[in-house]
mmCIF file of C-alpha atoms in Angstrom:
data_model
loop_
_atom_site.group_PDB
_atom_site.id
_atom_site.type_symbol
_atom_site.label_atom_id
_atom_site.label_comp_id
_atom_site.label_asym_id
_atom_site.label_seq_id
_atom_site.Cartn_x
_atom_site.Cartn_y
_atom_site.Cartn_z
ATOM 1 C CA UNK A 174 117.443 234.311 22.877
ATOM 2 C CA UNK A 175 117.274 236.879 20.000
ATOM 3 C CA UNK A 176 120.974 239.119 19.572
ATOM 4 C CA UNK A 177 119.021 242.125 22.211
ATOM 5 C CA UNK A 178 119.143 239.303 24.859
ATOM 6 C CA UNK A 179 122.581 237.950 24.369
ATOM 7 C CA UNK A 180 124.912 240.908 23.743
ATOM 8 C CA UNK A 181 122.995 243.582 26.155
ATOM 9 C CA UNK A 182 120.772 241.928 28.869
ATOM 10 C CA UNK A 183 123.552 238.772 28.873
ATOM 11 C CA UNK A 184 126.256 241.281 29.205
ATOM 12 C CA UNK A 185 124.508 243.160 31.802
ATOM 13 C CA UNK A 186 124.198 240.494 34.525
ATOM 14 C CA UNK A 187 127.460 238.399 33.497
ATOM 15 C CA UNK A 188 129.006 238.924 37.065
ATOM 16 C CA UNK A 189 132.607 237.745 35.788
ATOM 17 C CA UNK A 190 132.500 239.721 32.336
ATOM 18 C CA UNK A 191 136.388 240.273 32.652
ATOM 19 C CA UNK A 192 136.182 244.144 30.641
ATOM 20 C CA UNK A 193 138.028 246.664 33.000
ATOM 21 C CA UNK A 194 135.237 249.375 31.615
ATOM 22 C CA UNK A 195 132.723 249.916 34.277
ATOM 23 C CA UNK A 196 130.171 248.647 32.556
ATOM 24 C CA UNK A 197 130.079 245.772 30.099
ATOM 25 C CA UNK A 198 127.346 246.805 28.038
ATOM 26 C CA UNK A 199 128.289 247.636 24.314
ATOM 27 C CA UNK A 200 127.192 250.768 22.453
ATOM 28 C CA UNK A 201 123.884 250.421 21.195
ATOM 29 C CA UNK A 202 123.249 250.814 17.198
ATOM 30 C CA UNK A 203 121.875 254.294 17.598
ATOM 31 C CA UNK A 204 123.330 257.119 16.115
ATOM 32 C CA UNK A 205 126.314 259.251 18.392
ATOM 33 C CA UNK A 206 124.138 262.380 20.216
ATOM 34 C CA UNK A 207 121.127 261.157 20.539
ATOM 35 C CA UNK A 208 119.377 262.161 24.243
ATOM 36 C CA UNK A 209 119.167 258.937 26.806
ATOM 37 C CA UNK A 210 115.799 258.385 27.752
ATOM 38 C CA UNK A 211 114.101 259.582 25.093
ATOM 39 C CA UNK A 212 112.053 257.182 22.666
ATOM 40 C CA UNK A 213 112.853 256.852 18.981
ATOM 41 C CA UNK A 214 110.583 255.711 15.778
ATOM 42 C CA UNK A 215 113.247 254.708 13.200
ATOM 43 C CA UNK A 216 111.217 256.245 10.216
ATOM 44 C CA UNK A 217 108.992 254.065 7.778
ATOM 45 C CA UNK A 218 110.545 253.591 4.306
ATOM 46 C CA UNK A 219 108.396 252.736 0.834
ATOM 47 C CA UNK A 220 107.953 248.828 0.169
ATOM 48 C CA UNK A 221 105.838 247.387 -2.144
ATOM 49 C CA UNK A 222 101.803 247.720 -0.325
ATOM 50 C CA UNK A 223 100.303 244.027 -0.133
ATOM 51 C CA UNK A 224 97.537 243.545 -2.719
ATOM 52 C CA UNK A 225 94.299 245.297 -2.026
ATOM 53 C CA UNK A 226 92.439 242.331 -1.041
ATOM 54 C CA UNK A 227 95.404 240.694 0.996
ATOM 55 C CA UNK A 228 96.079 244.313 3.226
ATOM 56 C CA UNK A 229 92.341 244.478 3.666
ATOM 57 C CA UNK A 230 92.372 241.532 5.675
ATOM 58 C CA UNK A 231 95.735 241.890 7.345
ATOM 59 C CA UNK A 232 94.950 245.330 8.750
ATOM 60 C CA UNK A 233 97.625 247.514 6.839
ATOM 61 C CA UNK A 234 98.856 247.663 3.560
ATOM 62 C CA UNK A 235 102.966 247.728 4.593
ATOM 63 C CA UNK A 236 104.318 244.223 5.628
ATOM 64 C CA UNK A 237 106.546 246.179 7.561
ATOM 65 C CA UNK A 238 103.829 247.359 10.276
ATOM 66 C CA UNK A 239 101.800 243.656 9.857
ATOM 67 C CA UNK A 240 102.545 242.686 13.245
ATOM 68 C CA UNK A 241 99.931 240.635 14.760
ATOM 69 C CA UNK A 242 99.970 240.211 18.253
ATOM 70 C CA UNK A 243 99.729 236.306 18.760
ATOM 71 C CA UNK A 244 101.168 236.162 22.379
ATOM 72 C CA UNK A 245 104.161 234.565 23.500
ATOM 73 C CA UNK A 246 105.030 232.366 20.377
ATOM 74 C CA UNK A 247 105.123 236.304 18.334
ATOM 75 C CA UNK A 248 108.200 237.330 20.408
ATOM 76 C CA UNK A 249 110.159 234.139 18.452
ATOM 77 C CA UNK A 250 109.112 234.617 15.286
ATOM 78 C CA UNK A 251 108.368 237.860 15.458
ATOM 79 C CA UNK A 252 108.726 239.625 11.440
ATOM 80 C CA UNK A 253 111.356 242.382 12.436
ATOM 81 C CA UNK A 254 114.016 243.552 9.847
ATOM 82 C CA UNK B 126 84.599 232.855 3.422
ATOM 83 C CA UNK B 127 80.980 233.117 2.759
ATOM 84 C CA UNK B 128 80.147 233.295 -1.080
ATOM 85 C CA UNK B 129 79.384 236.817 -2.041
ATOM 86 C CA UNK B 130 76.646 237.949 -4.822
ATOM 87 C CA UNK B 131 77.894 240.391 -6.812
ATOM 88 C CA UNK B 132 76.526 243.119 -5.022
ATOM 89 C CA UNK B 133 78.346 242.081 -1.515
ATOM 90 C CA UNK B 134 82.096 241.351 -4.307
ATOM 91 C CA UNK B 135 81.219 245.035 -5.740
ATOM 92 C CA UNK B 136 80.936 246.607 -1.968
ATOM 93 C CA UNK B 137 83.969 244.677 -0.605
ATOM 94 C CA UNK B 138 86.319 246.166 -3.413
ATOM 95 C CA UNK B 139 85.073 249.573 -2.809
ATOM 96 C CA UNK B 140 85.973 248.367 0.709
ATOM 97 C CA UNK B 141 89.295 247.303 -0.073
ATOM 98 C CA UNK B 142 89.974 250.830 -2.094
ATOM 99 C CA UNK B 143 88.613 252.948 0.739
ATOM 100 C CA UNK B 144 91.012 251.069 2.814
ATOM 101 C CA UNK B 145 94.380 251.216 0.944
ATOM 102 C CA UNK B 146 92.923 255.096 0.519
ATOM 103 C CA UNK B 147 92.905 256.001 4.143
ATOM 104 C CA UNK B 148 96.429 253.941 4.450
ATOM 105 C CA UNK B 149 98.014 255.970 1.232
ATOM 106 C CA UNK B 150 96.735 259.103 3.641
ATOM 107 C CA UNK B 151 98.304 258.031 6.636
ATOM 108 C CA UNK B 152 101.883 257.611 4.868
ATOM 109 C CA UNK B 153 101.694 260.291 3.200
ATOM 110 C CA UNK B 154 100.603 262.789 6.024
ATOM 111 C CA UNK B 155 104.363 261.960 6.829
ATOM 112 C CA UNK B 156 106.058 261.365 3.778
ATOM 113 C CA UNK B 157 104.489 263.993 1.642
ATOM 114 C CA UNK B 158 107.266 263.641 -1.509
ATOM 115 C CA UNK B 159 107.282 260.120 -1.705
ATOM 116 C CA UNK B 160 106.183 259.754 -5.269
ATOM 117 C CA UNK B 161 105.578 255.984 -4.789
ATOM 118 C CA UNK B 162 103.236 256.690 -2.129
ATOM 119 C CA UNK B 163 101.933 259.463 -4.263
ATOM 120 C CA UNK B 164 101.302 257.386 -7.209
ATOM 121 C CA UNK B 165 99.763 254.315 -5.022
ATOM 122 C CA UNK B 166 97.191 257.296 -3.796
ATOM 123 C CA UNK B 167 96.483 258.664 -7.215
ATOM 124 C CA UNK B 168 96.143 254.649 -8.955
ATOM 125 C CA UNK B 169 93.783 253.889 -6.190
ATOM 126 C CA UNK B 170 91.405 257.319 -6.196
ATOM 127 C CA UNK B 171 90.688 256.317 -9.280
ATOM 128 C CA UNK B 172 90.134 253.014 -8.766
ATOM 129 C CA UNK B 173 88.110 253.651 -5.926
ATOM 130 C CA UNK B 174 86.043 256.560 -7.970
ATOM 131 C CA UNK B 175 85.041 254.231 -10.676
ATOM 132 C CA UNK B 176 83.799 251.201 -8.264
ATOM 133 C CA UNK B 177 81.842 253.670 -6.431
ATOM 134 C CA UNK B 178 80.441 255.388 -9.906
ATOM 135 C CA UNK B 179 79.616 251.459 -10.842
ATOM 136 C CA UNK B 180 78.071 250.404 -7.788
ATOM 137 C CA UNK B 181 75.772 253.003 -7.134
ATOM 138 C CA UNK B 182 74.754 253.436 -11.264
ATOM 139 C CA UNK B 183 74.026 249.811 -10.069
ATOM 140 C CA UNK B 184 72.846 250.002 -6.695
ATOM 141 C CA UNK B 185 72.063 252.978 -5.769
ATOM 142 C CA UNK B 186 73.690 255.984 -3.453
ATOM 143 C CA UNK B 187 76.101 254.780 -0.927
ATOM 144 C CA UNK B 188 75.071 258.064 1.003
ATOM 145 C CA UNK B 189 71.977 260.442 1.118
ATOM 146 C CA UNK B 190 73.397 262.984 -0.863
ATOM 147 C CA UNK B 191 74.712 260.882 -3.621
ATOM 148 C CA UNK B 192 70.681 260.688 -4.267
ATOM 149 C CA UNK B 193 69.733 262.477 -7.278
ATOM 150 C CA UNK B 194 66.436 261.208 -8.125
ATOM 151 C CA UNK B 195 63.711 263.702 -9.650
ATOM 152 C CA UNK B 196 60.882 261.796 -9.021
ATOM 153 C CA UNK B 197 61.588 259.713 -5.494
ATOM 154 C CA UNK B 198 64.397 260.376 -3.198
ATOM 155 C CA UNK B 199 66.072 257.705 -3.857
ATOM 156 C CA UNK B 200 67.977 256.980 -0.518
ATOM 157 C CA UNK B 201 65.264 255.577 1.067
ATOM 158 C CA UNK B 202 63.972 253.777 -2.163
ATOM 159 C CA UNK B 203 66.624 250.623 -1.681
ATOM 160 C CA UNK B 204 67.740 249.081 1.362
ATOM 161 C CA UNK B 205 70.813 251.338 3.479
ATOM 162 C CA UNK B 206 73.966 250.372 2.312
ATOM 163 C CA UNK B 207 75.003 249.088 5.525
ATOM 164 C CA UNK B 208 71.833 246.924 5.943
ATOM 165 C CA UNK B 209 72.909 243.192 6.967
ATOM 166 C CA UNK B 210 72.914 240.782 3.808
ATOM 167 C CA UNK B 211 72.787 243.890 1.739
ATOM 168 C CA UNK B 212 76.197 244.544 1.368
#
Protein backbone atom coordinates (compact mmCIF):
# COMPACT_ATOMS: atom_id res chain seq x y z
CA UNK A 1 0.00 0.00 0.00
CA UNK A 2 1.86 3.02 -1.53
CA UNK A 3 2.07 6.38 1.22
CA UNK A 4 -1.64 7.79 -0.80
CA UNK A 5 -3.21 4.58 0.70
CA UNK A 6 -1.83 4.61 4.16
CA UNK A 7 -1.85 8.22 5.39
CA UNK A 8 -5.23 9.40 3.44
CA UNK A 9 -7.57 6.46 2.45
CA UNK A 10 -6.17 4.51 5.90
CA UNK A 11 -6.90 7.59 7.82
CA UNK A 12 -10.18 8.05 6.29
CA UNK A 13 -11.92 4.82 7.36
CA UNK A 14 -9.83 4.25 10.73
CA UNK A 15 -13.12 4.31 12.87
CA UNK A 16 -11.04 4.75 16.25
CA UNK A 17 -8.45 7.41 14.81
CA UNK A 18 -8.36 9.10 18.36
CA UNK A 19 -7.74 13.07 16.65
CA UNK A 20 -10.49 15.36 18.25
CA UNK A 21 -10.45 17.26 14.58
CA UNK A 22 -13.48 16.24 12.71
CA UNK A 23 -11.83 14.70 10.27
CA UNK A 24 -8.62 12.69 10.38
CA UNK A 25 -7.41 13.26 7.07
CA UNK A 26 -4.05 15.29 6.86
CA UNK A 27 -3.46 18.26 4.55
CA UNK A 28 -2.64 17.18 1.26
CA UNK A 29 0.89 18.37 -0.37
CA UNK A 30 -0.78 20.97 -2.51
CA UNK A 31 -0.09 24.40 -2.26
CA UNK A 32 -2.48 26.73 0.48
CA UNK A 33 -5.49 28.38 -1.97
CA UNK A 34 -5.83 26.20 -4.37
CA UNK A 35 -9.87 25.58 -5.41
CA UNK A 36 -11.28 21.92 -4.14
CA UNK A 37 -12.47 20.07 -6.91
CA UNK A 38 -10.60 21.29 -9.45
CA UNK A 39 -7.85 19.06 -11.28
CA UNK A 40 -4.18 19.98 -11.30
CA UNK A 41 -1.14 19.03 -13.86
CA UNK A 42 1.98 19.66 -11.70
CA UNK A 43 4.00 21.16 -14.71
CA UNK A 44 6.66 19.08 -16.77
CA UNK A 45 10.29 20.06 -16.00
CA UNK A 46 13.51 19.47 -18.59
CA UNK A 47 15.31 15.95 -18.10
CA UNK A 48 17.64 14.55 -20.23
CA UNK A 49 15.25 13.05 -23.66
CA UNK A 50 16.03 9.16 -24.01
CA UNK A 51 18.22 8.48 -27.07
CA UNK A 52 16.55 8.83 -30.41
CA UNK A 53 16.31 5.27 -31.11
CA UNK A 54 15.34 4.23 -27.42
CA UNK A 55 12.19 7.16 -27.25
CA UNK A 56 11.20 5.97 -30.68
CA UNK A 57 10.26 2.78 -29.39
CA UNK A 58 9.06 3.78 -25.95
CA UNK A 59 6.53 6.28 -27.29
CA UNK A 60 8.01 9.64 -25.83
CA UNK A 61 11.21 11.03 -25.49
CA UNK A 62 10.80 12.17 -21.43
CA UNK A 63 11.14 9.16 -18.97
CA UNK A 64 9.03 11.17 -16.97
CA UNK A 65 5.72 10.65 -19.19
CA UNK A 66 7.00 6.73 -20.18
CA UNK A 67 4.24 5.21 -18.43
CA UNK A 68 3.10 2.10 -19.96
CA UNK A 69 -0.03 0.82 -18.99
CA UNK A 70 0.70 -2.94 -18.04
CA UNK A 71 -2.44 -3.53 -15.82
CA UNK A 72 -2.55 -4.29 -12.33
CA UNK A 73 1.20 -5.19 -11.65
CA UNK A 74 1.87 -1.06 -13.11
CA UNK A 75 0.04 0.35 -10.03
CA UNK A 76 3.17 -1.40 -7.79
CA UNK A 77 5.83 -0.49 -9.64
CA UNK A 78 4.53 2.17 -11.17
CA UNK A 79 7.79 4.93 -12.25
CA UNK A 80 6.35 8.04 -10.31
CA UNK A 81 8.78 10.64 -8.75
CA UNK B 1 14.03 -7.07 -34.82
CA UNK B 2 14.05 -7.84 -38.43
CA UNK B 3 17.47 -6.96 -40.15
CA UNK B 4 17.14 -3.76 -42.04
CA UNK B 5 19.00 -2.91 -45.56
CA UNK B 6 20.26 0.23 -45.52
CA UNK B 7 17.52 1.79 -47.12
CA UNK B 8 14.82 0.54 -44.32
CA UNK B 9 18.21 1.83 -41.27
CA UNK B 10 18.25 5.26 -43.42
CA UNK B 11 14.18 5.62 -43.23
CA UNK B 12 13.95 4.51 -39.55
CA UNK B 13 16.44 7.36 -38.42
CA UNK B 14 14.61 9.89 -40.36
CA UNK B 15 11.82 8.18 -38.37
CA UNK B 16 13.37 8.51 -35.17
CA UNK B 17 14.24 12.45 -35.96
CA UNK B 18 10.71 13.20 -37.14
CA UNK B 19 9.71 11.74 -33.91
CA UNK B 20 11.89 13.47 -31.24
CA UNK B 21 10.85 16.62 -33.75
CA UNK B 22 7.16 16.50 -33.17
CA UNK B 23 8.03 15.71 -29.24
CA UNK B 24 10.63 18.90 -29.07
CA UNK B 25 7.19 20.70 -30.55
CA UNK B 26 4.95 19.47 -28.09
CA UNK B 27 7.25 20.72 -25.05
CA UNK B 28 7.93 23.53 -26.34
CA UNK B 29 4.33 24.71 -27.38
CA UNK B 30 4.38 24.98 -23.45
CA UNK B 31 7.67 25.78 -22.42
CA UNK B 32 8.61 28.21 -25.10
CA UNK B 33 12.07 29.62 -23.14
CA UNK B 34 13.38 26.47 -22.22
CA UNK B 35 16.68 26.70 -23.98
CA UNK B 36 17.34 22.96 -23.41
CA UNK B 37 14.29 22.14 -25.17
CA UNK B 38 15.22 24.78 -27.64
CA UNK B 39 18.55 23.45 -28.35
CA UNK B 40 17.26 19.59 -28.45
CA UNK B 41 14.80 21.14 -31.37
CA UNK B 42 17.47 23.03 -33.20
CA UNK B 43 20.33 19.72 -32.84
CA UNK B 44 17.64 17.54 -34.19
CA UNK B 45 16.22 19.88 -37.34
CA UNK B 46 19.33 19.53 -38.46
CA UNK B 47 19.82 16.22 -37.96
CA UNK B 48 16.66 15.40 -39.36
CA UNK B 49 17.36 17.89 -42.56
CA UNK B 50 20.49 16.15 -43.49
CA UNK B 51 19.02 12.36 -43.27
CA UNK B 52 16.24 13.49 -45.34
CA UNK B 53 18.75 15.49 -47.92
CA UNK B 54 20.76 11.89 -47.85
CA UNK B 55 18.01 9.64 -48.29
CA UNK B 56 16.25 11.07 -50.99
CA UNK B 57 19.83 12.20 -53.02
CA UNK B 58 19.77 8.36 -52.44
CA UNK B 59 16.37 7.27 -52.81
CA UNK B 60 14.45 9.48 -54.13
CA UNK B 61 11.55 12.14 -52.88
CA UNK B 62 9.91 11.19 -49.71
CA UNK B 63 6.91 13.33 -51.11
CA UNK B 64 5.60 14.45 -54.62
CA UNK B 65 6.85 17.74 -54.44
CA UNK B 66 10.30 16.97 -53.29
CA UNK B 67 10.39 15.64 -57.15
CA UNK B 68 12.51 17.74 -59.23
CA UNK B 69 13.23 15.72 -62.16
CA UNK B 70 13.48 17.49 -65.74
CA UNK B 71 13.10 14.66 -67.72
CA UNK B 72 10.56 12.09 -65.67
CA UNK B 73 8.59 13.02 -62.69
CA UNK B 74 10.30 11.31 -60.55
CA UNK B 75 7.67 10.41 -57.80
CA UNK B 76 6.25 7.84 -59.58
CA UNK B 77 9.66 6.62 -61.06
CA UNK B 78 10.59 4.50 -57.61
CA UNK B 79 8.39 2.68 -55.44
CA UNK B 80 6.12 5.19 -52.69
CA UNK B 81 7.98 5.65 -49.76
CA UNK B 82 5.52 3.99 -47.69
CA UNK B 83 5.37 0.87 -49.97
CA UNK B 84 5.75 -2.43 -47.71
CA UNK B 85 9.48 -3.80 -47.79
CA UNK B 86 10.41 -0.48 -49.24
CA UNK B 87 11.03 1.33 -46.31
Amino acid sequence: MDKFEKDILGKIFDDDADDVKACPVPGTALPKGMALAMAYVPFQMWETPYEDDVAFSRGTVFPCLDKPFIGEEAVKNARTE
Amino acid sequence: MPVLNDKQKLMRKLQQSCFALAEANLYLDSHPTCKMGLEYFRRHKAEKEAIEKEYTEKYGPLTAVQSDGTKKWEWVAAPFPWERGEN
